[in-house]
Amino acid sequence: MDGIEKDPDALRRAGVTSPGDVREMCVMDPTGDTRITWDANNTAEVDNAREQFKTWKAKGYLAYAVKPNGDPDKQLLEFDPNAQKIIFSPPLRGG
């Protein structure tokens, strides 16, 4: 489902039972903002999102869960497939 816009018809056609099933990772990277979406009820999509999470963590990015109202929740050390939104920030570099 990666790349599908969050309009109810597109989600229904993709087999998502509810827009609440859609989760999202946002990565602030040199290209701007990369978004990865997955359906929490789709094992293949959850596995893909987990691999993406591991890739960004291995590059030193920090992951944070965000509450549904947009407030910060907590730093994530492991992938949480049920987090509504995960934001990655690039590693800090000292100077």
PDB file of C-alpha atoms in Angstrom:
ATOM      1  CA  MET A   1       0.000   0.000   0.000  1.00  0.00           C
ATOM      2  CA  ASP A   2       3.066   2.205   0.101  1.00  0.00           C
ATOM      3  CA  GLY A   3       2.268   5.409  -1.793  1.00  0.00           C
ATOM      4  CA  ILE A   4      -1.527   5.150  -1.746  1.00  0.00           C
ATOM      5  CA  GLU A   5      -3.143   8.436  -0.848  1.00  0.00           C
ATOM      6  CA  LYS A   6      -5.361   8.320   2.214  1.00  0.00           C
ATOM      7  CA  ASP A   7      -8.678   8.790   0.481  1.00  0.00           C
ATOM      8  CA  PRO A   8     -11.358   6.348   1.659  1.00  0.00           C
ATOM      9  CA  ASP A   9     -12.060   4.957  -1.819  1.00  0.00           C
ATOM     10  CA  ALA A  10      -8.406   4.180  -2.540  1.00  0.00           C
ATOM     11  CA  LEU A  11      -8.053   2.485   0.836  1.00  0.00           C
ATOM     12  CA  ARG A  12     -11.211   0.421   0.296  1.00  0.00           C
ATOM     13  CA  ARG A  13      -9.956  -0.680  -3.126  1.00  0.00           C
ATOM     14  CA  ALA A  14      -6.654  -1.667  -1.518  1.00  0.00           C
ATOM     15  CA  GLY A  15      -8.489  -3.876   0.974  1.00  0.00           C
ATOM     16  CA  VAL A  16      -8.077  -1.695   4.053  1.00  0.00           C
ATOM     17  CA  THR A  17     -11.098  -2.152   6.273  1.00  0.00           C
ATOM     18  CA  SER A  18     -10.793   1.197   8.020  1.00  0.00           C
ATOM     19  CA  PRO A  19      -8.580   4.272   7.608  1.00  0.00           C
ATOM     20  CA  GLY A  20      -7.668   3.663  11.264  1.00  0.00           C
ATOM     21  CA  ASP A  21      -5.799   0.544  10.111  1.00  0.00           C
ATOM     22  CA  VAL A  22      -3.303   2.663   8.152  1.00  0.00           C
ATOM     23  CA  ARG A  23      -0.039   3.486   9.912  1.00  0.00           C
ATOM     24  CA  GLU A  24       2.690   5.823   8.692  1.00  0.00           C
ATOM     25  CA  MET A  25       6.429   6.409   9.058  1.00  0.00           C
ATOM     26  CA  CYS A  26       7.883   9.763   8.055  1.00  0.00           C
ATOM     27  CA  VAL A  27      11.628  10.028   7.529  1.00  0.00           C
ATOM     28  CA  MET A  28      13.347  13.405   7.345  1.00  0.00           C
ATOM     29  CA  ASP A  29      16.243  12.650   5.022  1.00  0.00           C
ATOM     30  CA  PRO A  30      18.449  14.518   2.529  1.00  0.00           C
ATOM     31  CA  THR A  31      15.759  14.144  -0.162  1.00  0.00           C
ATOM     32  CA  GLY A  32      13.134  15.829   2.017  1.00  0.00           C
ATOM     33  CA  ASP A  33      10.390  13.735   3.542  1.00  0.00           C
ATOM     34  CA  THR A  34       9.995  10.030   2.788  1.00  0.00           C
ATOM     35  CA  ARG A  35       6.709   8.404   3.832  1.00  0.00           C
ATOM     36  CA  ILE A  36       6.103   4.711   4.317  1.00  0.00           C
ATOM     37  CA  THR A  37       2.549   3.502   4.966  1.00  0.00           C
ATOM     38  CA  TRP A  38       1.199   0.100   5.930  1.00  0.00           C
ATOM     39  CA  ASP A  39      -2.051  -1.575   6.852  1.00  0.00           C
ATOM     40  CA  ALA A  40      -1.764  -2.896  10.416  1.00  0.00           C
ATOM     41  CA  ASN A  41      -3.843  -5.924   9.375  1.00  0.00           C
ATOM     42  CA  ASN A  42      -1.600  -6.898   6.447  1.00  0.00           C
ATOM     43  CA  THR A  43       1.304  -9.096   7.546  1.00  0.00           C
ATOM     44  CA  ALA A  44       3.387  -8.477   4.404  1.00  0.00           C
ATOM     45  CA  GLU A  45       3.047  -4.692   4.762  1.00  0.00           C
ATOM     46  CA  VAL A  46       3.889  -4.842   8.485  1.00  0.00           C
ATOM     47  CA  ASP A  47       6.989  -6.930   7.668  1.00  0.00           C
ATOM     48  CA  ASN A  48       8.054  -4.418   5.004  1.00  0.00           C
ATOM     49  CA  ALA A  49       7.575  -1.503   7.412  1.00  0.00           C
ATOM     50  CA  ARG A  50       9.571  -3.370  10.080  1.00  0.00           C
ATOM     51  CA  GLU A  51      12.463  -3.837   7.628  1.00  0.00           C
ATOM     52  CA  GLN A  52      12.334  -0.150   6.684  1.00  0.00           C
ATOM     53  CA  PHE A  53      12.396   0.733  10.405  1.00  0.00           C
ATOM     54  CA  LYS A  54      15.484  -1.439  10.927  1.00  0.00           C
ATOM     55  CA  THR A  55      17.210   0.155   7.921  1.00  0.00           C
ATOM     56  CA  TRP A  56      16.725   3.706   9.208  1.00  0.00           C
ATOM     57  CA  LYS A  57      17.734   2.745  12.771  1.00  0.00           C
ATOM     58  CA  ALA A  58      20.922   1.126  11.410  1.00  0.00           C
ATOM     59  CA  LYS A  59      21.752   4.456   9.737  1.00  0.00           C
ATOM     60  CA  GLY A  60      21.570   6.145  13.149  1.00  0.00           C
ATOM     61  CA  TYR A  61      18.163   7.793  12.764  1.00  0.00           C
ATOM     62  CA  LEU A  62      16.067   8.279  15.897  1.00  0.00           C
ATOM     63  CA  ALA A  63      12.470   7.037  15.859  1.00  0.00           C
ATOM     64  CA  TYR A  64       9.624   8.652  17.768  1.00  0.00           C
ATOM     65  CA  ALA A  65       5.994   7.589  18.107  1.00  0.00           C
ATOM     66  CA  VAL A  66       3.453  10.382  17.721  1.00  0.00           C
ATOM     67  CA  LYS A  67       0.041  10.396  19.438  1.00  0.00           C
ATOM     68  CA  PRO A  68      -3.080  10.677  17.241  1.00  0.00           C
ATOM     69  CA  ASN A  69      -3.473  14.341  18.269  1.00  0.00           C
ATOM     70  CA  GLY A  70       0.049  15.076  16.971  1.00  0.00           C
ATOM     71  CA  ASP A  71       1.762  15.326  20.356  1.00  0.00           C
ATOM     72  CA  PRO A  72       5.043  13.450  20.847  1.00  0.00           C
ATOM     73  CA  ASP A  73       4.680  10.103  22.590  1.00  0.00           C
ATOM     74  CA  LYS A  74       7.989   8.287  23.113  1.00  0.00           C
ATOM     75  CA  GLN A  75      11.237   7.296  21.474  1.00  0.00           C
ATOM     76  CA  LEU A  76      11.057   3.879  19.829  1.00  0.00           C
ATOM     77  CA  LEU A  77      13.981   1.501  20.025  1.00  0.00           C
ATOM     78  CA  GLU A  78      12.040  -1.280  18.291  1.00  0.00           C
ATOM     79  CA  PHE A  79       9.355  -1.232  15.609  1.00  0.00           C
ATOM     80  CA  ASP A  80       5.792  -0.887  16.929  1.00  0.00           C
ATOM     81  CA  PRO A  81       3.395  -1.988  14.165  1.00  0.00           C
ATOM     82  CA  ASN A  82       0.464  -0.458  16.049  1.00  0.00           C
ATOM     83  CA  ALA A  83       1.922   3.047  16.364  1.00  0.00           C
ATOM     84  CA  GLN A  84      -0.314   5.404  14.395  1.00  0.00           C
ATOM     85  CA  LYS A  85       2.641   7.482  13.233  1.00  0.00           C
ATOM     86  CA  ILE A  86       6.411   7.161  13.566  1.00  0.00           C
ATOM     87  CA  ILE A  87       8.753  10.035  12.790  1.00  0.00           C
ATOM     88  CA  PHE A  88      12.450   9.516  12.117  1.00  0.00           C
ATOM     89  CA  SER A  89      14.913  12.320  12.649  1.00  0.00           C
ATOM     90  CA  PRO A  90      18.444  12.240  11.235  1.00  0.00           C
ATOM     91  CA  PRO A  91      21.359  11.539  13.535  1.00  0.00           C
ATOM     92  CA  LEU A  92      22.881  14.591  15.163  1.00  0.00           C
ATOM     93  CA  ARG A  93      26.452  15.403  14.277  1.00  0.00           C
ATOM     94  CA  GLY A  94      28.823  17.187  16.571  1.00  0.00           C
ATOM     95  CA  GLY A  95      31.079  19.866  15.345  1.00  0.00           C
TER      96      GLY A  95
END
